[in-house]
GROMACS .gro file of C-alpha atoms in nm:
model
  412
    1UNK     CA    1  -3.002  -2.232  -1.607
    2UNK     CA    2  -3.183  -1.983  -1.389
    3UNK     CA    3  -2.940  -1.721  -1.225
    4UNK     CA    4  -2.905  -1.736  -0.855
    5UNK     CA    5  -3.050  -1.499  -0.618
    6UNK     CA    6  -2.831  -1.355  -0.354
    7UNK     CA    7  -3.017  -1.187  -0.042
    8UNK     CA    8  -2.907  -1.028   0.238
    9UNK     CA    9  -2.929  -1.248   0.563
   10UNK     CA   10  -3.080  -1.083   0.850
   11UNK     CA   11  -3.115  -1.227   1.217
   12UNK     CA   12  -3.446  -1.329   1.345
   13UNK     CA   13  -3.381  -1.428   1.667
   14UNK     CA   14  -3.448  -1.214   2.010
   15UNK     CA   15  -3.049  -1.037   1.996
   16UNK     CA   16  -3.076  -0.964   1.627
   17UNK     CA   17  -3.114  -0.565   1.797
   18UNK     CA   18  -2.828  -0.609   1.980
   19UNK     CA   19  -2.582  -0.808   1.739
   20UNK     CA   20  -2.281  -0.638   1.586
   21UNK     CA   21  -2.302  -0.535   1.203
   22UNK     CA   22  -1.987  -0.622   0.963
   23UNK     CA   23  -1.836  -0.251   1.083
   24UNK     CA   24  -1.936  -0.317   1.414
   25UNK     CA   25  -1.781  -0.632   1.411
   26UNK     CA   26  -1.411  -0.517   1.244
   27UNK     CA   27  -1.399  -0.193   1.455
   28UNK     CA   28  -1.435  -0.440   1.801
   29UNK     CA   29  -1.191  -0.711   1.682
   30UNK     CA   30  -0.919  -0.435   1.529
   31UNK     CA   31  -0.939  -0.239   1.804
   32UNK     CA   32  -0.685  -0.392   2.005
   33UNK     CA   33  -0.296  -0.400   2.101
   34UNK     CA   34  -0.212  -0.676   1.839
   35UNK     CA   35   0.130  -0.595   1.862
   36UNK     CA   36   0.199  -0.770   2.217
   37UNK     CA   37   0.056  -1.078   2.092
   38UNK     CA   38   0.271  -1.049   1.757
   39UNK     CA   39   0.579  -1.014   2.044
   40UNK     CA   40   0.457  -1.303   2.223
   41UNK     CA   41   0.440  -1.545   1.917
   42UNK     CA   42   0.823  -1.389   1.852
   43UNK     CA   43   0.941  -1.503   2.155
   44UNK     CA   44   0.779  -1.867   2.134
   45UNK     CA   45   0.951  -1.884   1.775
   46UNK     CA   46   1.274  -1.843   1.920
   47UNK     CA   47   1.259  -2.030   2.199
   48UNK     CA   48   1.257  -1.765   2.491
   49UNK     CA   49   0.931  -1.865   2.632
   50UNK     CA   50   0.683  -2.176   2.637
   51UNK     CA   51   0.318  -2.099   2.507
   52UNK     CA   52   0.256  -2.417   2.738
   53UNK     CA   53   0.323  -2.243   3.069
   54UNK     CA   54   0.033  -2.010   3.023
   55UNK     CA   55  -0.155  -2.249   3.139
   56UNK     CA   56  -0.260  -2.395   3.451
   57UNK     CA   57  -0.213  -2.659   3.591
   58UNK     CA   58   0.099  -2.679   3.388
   59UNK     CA   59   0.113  -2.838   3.022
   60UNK     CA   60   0.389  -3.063   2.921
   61UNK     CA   61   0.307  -3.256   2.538
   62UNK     CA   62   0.580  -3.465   2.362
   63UNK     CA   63   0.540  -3.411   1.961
   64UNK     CA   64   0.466  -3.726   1.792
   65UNK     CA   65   0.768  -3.923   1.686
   66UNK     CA   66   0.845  -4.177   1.450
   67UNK     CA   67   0.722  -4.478   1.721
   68UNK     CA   68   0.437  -4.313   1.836
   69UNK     CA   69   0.327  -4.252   1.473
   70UNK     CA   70   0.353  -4.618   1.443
   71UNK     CA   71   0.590  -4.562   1.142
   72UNK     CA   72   0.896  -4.673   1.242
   73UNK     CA   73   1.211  -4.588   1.009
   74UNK     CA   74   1.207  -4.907   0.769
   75UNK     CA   75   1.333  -4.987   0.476
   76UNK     CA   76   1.224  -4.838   0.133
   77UNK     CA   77   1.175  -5.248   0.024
   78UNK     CA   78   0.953  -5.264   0.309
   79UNK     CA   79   0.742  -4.936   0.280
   80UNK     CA   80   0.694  -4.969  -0.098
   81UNK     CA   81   0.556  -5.253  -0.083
   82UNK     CA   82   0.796  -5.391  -0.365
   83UNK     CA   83   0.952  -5.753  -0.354
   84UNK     CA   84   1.130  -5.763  -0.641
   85UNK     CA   85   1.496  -5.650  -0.518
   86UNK     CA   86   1.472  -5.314  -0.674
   87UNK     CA   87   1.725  -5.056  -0.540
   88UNK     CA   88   1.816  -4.704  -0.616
   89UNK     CA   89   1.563  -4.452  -0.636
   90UNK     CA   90   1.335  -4.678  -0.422
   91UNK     CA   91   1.575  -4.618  -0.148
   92UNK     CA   92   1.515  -4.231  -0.056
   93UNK     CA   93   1.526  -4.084   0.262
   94UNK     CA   94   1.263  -3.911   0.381
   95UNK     CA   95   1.271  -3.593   0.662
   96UNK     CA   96   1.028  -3.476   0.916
   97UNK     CA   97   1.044  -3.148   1.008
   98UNK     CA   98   0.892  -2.942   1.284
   99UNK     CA   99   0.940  -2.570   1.257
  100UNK     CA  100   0.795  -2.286   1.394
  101UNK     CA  101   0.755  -1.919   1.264
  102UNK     CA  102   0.687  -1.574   1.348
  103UNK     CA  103   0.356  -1.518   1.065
  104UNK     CA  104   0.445  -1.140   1.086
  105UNK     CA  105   0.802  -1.178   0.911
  106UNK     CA  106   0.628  -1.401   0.629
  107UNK     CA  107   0.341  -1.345   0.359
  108UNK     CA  108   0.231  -1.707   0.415
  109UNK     CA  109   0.359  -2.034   0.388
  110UNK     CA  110   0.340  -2.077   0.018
  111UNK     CA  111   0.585  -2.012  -0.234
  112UNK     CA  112   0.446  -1.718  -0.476
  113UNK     CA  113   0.637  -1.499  -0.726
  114UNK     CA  114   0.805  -1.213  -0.542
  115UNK     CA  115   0.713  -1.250  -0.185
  116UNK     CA  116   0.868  -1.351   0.086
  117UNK     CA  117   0.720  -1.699   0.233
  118UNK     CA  118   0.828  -1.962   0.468
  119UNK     CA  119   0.820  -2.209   0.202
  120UNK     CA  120   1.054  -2.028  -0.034
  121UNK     CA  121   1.279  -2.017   0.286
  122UNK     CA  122   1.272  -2.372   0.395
  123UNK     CA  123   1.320  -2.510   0.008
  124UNK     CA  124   1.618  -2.253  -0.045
  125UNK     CA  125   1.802  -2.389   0.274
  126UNK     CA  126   1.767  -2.773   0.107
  127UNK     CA  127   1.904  -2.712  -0.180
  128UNK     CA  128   2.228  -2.803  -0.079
  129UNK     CA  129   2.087  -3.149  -0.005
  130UNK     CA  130   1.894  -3.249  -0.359
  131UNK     CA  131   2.074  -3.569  -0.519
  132UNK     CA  132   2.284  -3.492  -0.829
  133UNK     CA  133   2.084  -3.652  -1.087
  134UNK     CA  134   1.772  -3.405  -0.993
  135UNK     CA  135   2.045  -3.114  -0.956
  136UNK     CA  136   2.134  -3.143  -1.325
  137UNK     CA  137   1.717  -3.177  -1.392
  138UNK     CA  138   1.676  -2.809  -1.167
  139UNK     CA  139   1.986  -2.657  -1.424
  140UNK     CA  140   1.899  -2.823  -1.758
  141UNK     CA  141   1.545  -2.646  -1.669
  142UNK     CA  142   1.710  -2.305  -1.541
  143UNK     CA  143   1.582  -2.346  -1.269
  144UNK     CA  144   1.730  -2.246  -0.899
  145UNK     CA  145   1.895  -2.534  -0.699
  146UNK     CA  146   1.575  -2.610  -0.465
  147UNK     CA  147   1.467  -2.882  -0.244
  148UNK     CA  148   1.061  -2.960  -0.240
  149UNK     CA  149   0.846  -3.015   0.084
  150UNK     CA  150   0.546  -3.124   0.166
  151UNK     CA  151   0.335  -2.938   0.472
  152UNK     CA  152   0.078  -3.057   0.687
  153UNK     CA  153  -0.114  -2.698   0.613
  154UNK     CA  154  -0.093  -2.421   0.469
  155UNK     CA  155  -0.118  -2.084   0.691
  156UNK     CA  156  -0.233  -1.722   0.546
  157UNK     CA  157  -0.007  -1.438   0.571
  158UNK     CA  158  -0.007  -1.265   0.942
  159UNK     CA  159  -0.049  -1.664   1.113
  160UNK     CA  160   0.259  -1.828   1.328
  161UNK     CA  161   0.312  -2.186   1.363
  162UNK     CA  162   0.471  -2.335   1.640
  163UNK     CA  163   0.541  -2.661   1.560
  164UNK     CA  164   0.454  -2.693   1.174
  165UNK     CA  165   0.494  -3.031   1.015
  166UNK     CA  166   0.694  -3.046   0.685
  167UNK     CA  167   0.874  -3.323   0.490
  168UNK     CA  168   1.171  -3.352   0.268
  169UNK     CA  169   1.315  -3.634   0.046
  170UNK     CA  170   1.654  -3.761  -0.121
  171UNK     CA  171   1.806  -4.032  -0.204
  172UNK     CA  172   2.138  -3.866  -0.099
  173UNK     CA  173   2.223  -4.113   0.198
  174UNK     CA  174   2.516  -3.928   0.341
  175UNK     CA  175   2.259  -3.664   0.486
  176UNK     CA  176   2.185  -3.665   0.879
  177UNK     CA  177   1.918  -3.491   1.061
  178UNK     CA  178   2.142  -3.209   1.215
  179UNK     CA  179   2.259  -3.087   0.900
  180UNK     CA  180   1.917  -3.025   0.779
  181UNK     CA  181   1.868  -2.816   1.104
  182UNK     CA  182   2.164  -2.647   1.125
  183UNK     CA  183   2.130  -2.545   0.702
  184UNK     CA  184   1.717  -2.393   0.777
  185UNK     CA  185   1.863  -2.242   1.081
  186UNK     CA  186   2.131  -2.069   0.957
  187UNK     CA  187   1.951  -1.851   0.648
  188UNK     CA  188   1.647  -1.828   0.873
  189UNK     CA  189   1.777  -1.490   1.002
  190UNK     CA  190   1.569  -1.548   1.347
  191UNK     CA  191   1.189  -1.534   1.183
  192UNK     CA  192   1.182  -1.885   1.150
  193UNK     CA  193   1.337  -2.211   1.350
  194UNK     CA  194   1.383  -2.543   1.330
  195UNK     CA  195   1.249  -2.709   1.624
  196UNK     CA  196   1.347  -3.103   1.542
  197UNK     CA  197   1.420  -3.325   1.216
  198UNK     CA  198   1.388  -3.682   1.227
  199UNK     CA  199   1.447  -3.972   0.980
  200UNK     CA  200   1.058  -4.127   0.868
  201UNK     CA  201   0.924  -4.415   0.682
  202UNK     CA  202   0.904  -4.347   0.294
  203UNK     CA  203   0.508  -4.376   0.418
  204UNK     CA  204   0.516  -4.077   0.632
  205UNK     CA  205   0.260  -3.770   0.449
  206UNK     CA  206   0.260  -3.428   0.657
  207UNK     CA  207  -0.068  -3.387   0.567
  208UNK     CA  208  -0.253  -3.724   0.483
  209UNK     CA  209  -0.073  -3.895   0.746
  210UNK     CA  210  -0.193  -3.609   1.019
  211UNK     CA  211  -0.508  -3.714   1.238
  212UNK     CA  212  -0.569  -3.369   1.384
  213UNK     CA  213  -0.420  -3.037   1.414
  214UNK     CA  214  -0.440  -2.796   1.699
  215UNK     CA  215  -0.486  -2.394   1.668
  216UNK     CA  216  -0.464  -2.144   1.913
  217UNK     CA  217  -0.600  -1.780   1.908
  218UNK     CA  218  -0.502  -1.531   2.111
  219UNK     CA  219  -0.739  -1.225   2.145
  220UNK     CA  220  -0.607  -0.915   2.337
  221UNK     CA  221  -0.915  -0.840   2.594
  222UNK     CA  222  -0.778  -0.488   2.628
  223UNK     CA  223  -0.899  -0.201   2.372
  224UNK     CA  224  -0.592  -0.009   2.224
  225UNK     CA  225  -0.475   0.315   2.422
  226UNK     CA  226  -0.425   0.600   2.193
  227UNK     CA  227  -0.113   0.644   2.136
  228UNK     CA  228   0.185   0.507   1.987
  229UNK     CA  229   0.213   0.184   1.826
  230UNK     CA  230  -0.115   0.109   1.936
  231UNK     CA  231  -0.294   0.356   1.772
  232UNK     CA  232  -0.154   0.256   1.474
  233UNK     CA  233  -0.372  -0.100   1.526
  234UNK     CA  234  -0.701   0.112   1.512
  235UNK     CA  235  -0.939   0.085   1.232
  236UNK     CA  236  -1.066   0.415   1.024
  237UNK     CA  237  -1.296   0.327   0.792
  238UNK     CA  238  -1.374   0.593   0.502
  239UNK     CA  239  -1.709   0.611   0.243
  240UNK     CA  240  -1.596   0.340   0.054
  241UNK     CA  241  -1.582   0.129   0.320
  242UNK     CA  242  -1.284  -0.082   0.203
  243UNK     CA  243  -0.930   0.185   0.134
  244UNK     CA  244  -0.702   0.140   0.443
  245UNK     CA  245  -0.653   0.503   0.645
  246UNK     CA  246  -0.435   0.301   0.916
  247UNK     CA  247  -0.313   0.013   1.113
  248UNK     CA  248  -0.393  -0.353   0.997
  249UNK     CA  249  -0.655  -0.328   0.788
  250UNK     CA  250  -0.570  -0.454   0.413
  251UNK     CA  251  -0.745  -0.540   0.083
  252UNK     CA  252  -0.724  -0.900   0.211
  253UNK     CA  253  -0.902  -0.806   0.580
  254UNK     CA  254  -1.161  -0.605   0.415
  255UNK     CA  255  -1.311  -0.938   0.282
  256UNK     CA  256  -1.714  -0.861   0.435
  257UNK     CA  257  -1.687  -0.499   0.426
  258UNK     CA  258  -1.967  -0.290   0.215
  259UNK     CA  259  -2.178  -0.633   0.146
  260UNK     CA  260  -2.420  -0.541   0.344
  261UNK     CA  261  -2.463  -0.169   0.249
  262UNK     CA  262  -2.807  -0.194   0.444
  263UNK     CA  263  -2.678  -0.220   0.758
  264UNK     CA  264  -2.372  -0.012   0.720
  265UNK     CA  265  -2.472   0.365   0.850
  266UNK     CA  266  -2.368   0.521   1.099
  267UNK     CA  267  -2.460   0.261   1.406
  268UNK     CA  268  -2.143   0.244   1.660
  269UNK     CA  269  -2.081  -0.030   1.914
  270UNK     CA  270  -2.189   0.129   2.214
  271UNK     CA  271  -2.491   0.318   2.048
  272UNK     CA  272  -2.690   0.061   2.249
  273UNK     CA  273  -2.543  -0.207   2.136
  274UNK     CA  274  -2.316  -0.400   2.415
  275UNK     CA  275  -1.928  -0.327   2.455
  276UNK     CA  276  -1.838  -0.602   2.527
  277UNK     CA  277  -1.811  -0.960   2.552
  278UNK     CA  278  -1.785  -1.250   2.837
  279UNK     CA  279  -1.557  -1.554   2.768
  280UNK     CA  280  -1.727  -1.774   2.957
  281UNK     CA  281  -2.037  -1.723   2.747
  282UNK     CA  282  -1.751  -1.777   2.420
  283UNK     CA  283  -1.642  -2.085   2.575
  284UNK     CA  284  -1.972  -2.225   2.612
  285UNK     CA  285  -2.029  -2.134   2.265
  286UNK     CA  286  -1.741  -2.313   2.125
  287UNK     CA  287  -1.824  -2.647   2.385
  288UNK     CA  288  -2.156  -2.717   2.142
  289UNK     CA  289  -1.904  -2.833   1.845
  290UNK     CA  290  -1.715  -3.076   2.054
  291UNK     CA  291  -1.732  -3.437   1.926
  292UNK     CA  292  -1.955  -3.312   1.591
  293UNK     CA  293  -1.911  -3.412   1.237
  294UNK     CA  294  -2.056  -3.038   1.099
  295UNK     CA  295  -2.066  -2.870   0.732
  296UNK     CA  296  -1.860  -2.570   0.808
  297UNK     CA  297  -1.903  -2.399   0.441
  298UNK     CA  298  -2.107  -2.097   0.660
  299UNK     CA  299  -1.754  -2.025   0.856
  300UNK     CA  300  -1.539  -2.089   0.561
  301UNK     CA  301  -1.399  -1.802   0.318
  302UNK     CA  302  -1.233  -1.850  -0.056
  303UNK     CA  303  -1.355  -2.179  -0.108
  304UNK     CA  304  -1.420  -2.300  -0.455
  305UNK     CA  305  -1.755  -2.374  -0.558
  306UNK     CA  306  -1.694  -2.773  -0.602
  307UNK     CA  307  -1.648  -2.783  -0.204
  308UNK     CA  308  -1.936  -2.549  -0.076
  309UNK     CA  309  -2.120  -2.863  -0.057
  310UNK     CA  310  -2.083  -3.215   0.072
  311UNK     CA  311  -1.810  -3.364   0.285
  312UNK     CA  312  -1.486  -3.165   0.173
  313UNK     CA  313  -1.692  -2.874   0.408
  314UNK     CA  314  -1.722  -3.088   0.679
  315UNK     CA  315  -1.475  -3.177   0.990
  316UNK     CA  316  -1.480  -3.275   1.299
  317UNK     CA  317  -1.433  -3.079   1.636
  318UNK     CA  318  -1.228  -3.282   1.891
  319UNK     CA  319  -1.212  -3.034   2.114
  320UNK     CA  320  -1.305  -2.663   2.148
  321UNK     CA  321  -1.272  -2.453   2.427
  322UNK     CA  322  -1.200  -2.090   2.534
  323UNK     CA  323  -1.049  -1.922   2.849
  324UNK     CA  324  -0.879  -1.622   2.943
  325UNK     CA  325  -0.495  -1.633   3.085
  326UNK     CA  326  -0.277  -1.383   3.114
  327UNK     CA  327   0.016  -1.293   2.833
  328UNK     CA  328   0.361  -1.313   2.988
  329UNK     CA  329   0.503  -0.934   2.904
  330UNK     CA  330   0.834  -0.763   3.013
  331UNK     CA  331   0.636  -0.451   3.089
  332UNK     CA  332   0.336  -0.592   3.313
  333UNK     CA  333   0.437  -0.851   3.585
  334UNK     CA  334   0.079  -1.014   3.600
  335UNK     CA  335   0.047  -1.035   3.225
  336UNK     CA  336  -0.179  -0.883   2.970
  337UNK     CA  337  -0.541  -1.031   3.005
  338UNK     CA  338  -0.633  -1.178   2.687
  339UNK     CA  339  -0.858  -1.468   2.581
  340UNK     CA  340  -0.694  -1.818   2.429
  341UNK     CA  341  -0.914  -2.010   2.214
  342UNK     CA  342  -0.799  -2.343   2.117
  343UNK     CA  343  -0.956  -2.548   1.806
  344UNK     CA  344  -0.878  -2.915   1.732
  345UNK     CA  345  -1.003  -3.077   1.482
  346UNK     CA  346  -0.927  -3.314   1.180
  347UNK     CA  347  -0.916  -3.070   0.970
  348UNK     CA  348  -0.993  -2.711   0.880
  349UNK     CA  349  -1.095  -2.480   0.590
  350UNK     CA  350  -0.932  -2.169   0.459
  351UNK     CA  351  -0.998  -1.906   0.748
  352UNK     CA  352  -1.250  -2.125   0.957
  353UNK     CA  353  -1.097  -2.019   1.261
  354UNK     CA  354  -1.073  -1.645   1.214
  355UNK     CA  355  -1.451  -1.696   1.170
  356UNK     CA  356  -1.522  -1.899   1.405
  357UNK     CA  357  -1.359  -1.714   1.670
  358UNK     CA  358  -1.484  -1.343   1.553
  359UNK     CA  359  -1.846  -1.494   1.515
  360UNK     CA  360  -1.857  -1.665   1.859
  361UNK     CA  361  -1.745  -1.310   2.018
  362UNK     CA  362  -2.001  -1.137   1.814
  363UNK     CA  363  -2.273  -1.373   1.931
  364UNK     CA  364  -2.137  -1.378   2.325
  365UNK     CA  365  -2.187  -0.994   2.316
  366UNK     CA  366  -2.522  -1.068   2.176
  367UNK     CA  367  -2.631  -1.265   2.460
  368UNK     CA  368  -2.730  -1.516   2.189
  369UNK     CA  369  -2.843  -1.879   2.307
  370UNK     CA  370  -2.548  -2.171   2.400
  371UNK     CA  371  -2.648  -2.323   2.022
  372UNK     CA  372  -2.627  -2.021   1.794
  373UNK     CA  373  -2.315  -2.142   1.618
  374UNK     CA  374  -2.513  -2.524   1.540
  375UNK     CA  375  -2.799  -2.310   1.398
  376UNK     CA  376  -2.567  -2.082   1.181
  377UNK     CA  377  -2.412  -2.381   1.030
  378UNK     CA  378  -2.761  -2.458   0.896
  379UNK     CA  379  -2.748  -2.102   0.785
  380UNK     CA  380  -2.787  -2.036   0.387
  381UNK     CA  381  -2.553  -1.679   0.341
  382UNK     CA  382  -2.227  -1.639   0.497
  383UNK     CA  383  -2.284  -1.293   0.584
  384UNK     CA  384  -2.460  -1.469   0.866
  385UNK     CA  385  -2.104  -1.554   1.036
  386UNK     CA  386  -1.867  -1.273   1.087
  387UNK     CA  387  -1.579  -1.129   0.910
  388UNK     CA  388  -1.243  -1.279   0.978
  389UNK     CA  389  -1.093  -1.215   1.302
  390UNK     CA  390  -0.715  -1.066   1.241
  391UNK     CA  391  -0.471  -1.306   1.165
  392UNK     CA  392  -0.214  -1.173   1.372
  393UNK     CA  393  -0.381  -1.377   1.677
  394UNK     CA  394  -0.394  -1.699   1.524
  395UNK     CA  395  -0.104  -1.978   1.579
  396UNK     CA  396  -0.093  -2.346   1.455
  397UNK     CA  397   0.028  -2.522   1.764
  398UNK     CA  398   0.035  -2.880   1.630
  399UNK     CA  399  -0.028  -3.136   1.409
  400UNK     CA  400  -0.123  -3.516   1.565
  401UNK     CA  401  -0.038  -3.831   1.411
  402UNK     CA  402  -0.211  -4.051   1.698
  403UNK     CA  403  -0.536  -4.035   1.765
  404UNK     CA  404  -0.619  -3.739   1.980
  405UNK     CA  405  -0.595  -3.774   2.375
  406UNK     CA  406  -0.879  -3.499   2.541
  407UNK     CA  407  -0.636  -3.495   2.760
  408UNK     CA  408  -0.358  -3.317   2.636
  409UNK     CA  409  -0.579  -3.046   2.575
  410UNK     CA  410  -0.479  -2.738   2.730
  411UNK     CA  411  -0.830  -2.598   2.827
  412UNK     CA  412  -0.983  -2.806   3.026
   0.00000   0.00000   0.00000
């Protein structure tokens, strides 16, 4: 088999001068007062505040139910498809349930050895809810008295969820809705809450079921002042290129870094490069994905090899759109000015939208043409799309189980 060759990928267009390198690109996006959106997300987790009044004119969406999912609550005869009388284990009960989270209290939504995840949370909490006969499975096994969900997506460490879909089963039938709640709540010590739970068909997938999901991504349009906690969000970067010196920038962020040693000297931002970005220009960056079926490998991180090509890379954008609103803060009256991108589609790969996001901003500063993201799907390298924007500004907002409605978007 002959080996591979891997090149560096260098942009040929008319902006390729005045494009942002990998440590351009990290220094602009880290840069920034992350903390006031990680104390925004906190107060939509807990309820103080409504991520949908940021908007105008004002946003008011009803999360799908069992009816509109056209799954009513039937019968385990009915949804398993058996008609031979059989009873018992056939008979679960199955859970929906919407929570949100603050990503900043969690590393992640999946359970792993010795960290502290929203799925380890959620599963400890149900415990007390597992039937008897798999109770006396968990302790012949030594294992810890656990319940077992199913999510409609996984989210990296740093990301909130607002209204996260998750389900639970047991054949326990003396188990209501509110005691789920109440049992999550209660050992959720404020990171993480239960926003409904609701009986389903023994049909009902979080994931396979889900037609769509919605992300936001909220990206502070001030620069960090130099002091303080904010300081502490600024980006050093030493001769290796990858060690953390301060603020947010981990092993995992440094994904990018040093690849493209070529380009990496001593080039700053504003050493006639632009400072800058326009959202408008980001917007109408984002609009050329709208109603596309695209290969999305180039925007994609951590894949394996089996899906860089063919259809498990490619989804389809119902709606993308950016605009810039203002943050509701304590300390400023008018809000903080930042920049919400929204992203719906089917479905996503791992970090697509970190991408996505930090490559459209690199390419508005550019000046690049409306089409630049179409032509860097066709691209061959993915050091032709940008490093990951931080995680700490992205949010899953929702998960659809109707088809999606244009308009209950809330950029319009």
């Amino acid at each position: 088999m002959a080996s591979r060759v891997y090149a560096h990928y260098h942009h040929g267009d008319a902006c390729s001068k005045a494009r942002w390198n990998t440590r351009e690109t990290f220094r602009f996006m880290y840069d920034r007062p992350w903390q006031h959106v990680l104390d925004f997300y906190s107060n939509a987790v807990a309820g103080k505040l409504s991520v949908l009044n940021l908007f105008e004119p004002k946003k008011i969406l009803a999360h799908d139910d069992e009816e509109r999912e056209g799954m009513p609550l039937r019968t385990e005869l009915e949804t398993c498809g058996r008609k031979d009388g059989r009873t018992g284990r056939w008979e679960r009960v199955n859970f929906k349930i919407l929570v949100s989270y603050n990503g900043a209290s969690f590393d992640g939504w999946q359970k792993q050895p010795d960290l502290h995840t929203v799925q380890s949370v959620v599963e400890k909490s149900l415990g007390a809810f597992v039937d008897e006969k798999k109770a006396q499975l968990l302790k012949k096994k030594c294992k810890p008295l656990e319940g077992r969900v199913l999510v409609a997506g996984r989210t990296d460490k740093g990301v909130s969820a607002l209204n996260q879909v998750c389900s639970f089963y047991t054949w326990r039938k003396d188990i209501e809705p509110i005691d789920i709640k109440d049992a999550i709540n209660k050992d959720a010590s404020g990171k993480l809450r239960v926003v409904s739970v609701s009986k389903v068909s023994r049909e009902f997938h979080p994931n396979f079921s889900a037609k769509w999901r919605r992300y936001l991504y909220i990206f502070p349009l001030d620069h960090a002042c130099g002091s303080g906690q904010d300081r502490e969000n600024l980006i050093f970067f030493d001769e290796n290129h990858g060690k953390q010196r301060n603020g947010l920038l981990s092993e995992e962020n440094t994904e990018g870094v040093g690849e493209e040693d070529d380009e990496l000297e001593t080039e700053e931002v504003n050493g006639g490069k632009p400072s800058d970005f326009s959202v408008s220009k980001v917007d109408q960056l984002l609009q050329q994905l709208q109603g596309k079926l695209l290969s999305y490998k180039m925007f994609a991180r951590d894949l394996k090899a089996a899906r860089n090509e063919g259809p498990p890379t490619e989804c389809f954008m119902y709606h993308a759109r950016a605009a810039e609103i203002r943050l509701s803060s304590p300390e400023y009256v008018e809000g903080r000015r930042v920049m919400c991108v929204e992203l719906v589609a089917n479905r996503f790969l791992r970090k697509m939208v970190r991408v996505l996001v930090a490559t459209s901003i690199r390419e508005a500063a550019a000046g690049a043409e409306n089409d630049a993201l179409l032509k860097l799907v066709e691209a061959s390298c993915r050091r032709a799309t940008a490093p990951p924007a931080p995680s700490e500004g992205l949010c899953l907002f929702d998960v659809g189980y109707v088809d999606f409605d244009p308009h209950s978007s809330l950029i319009s």
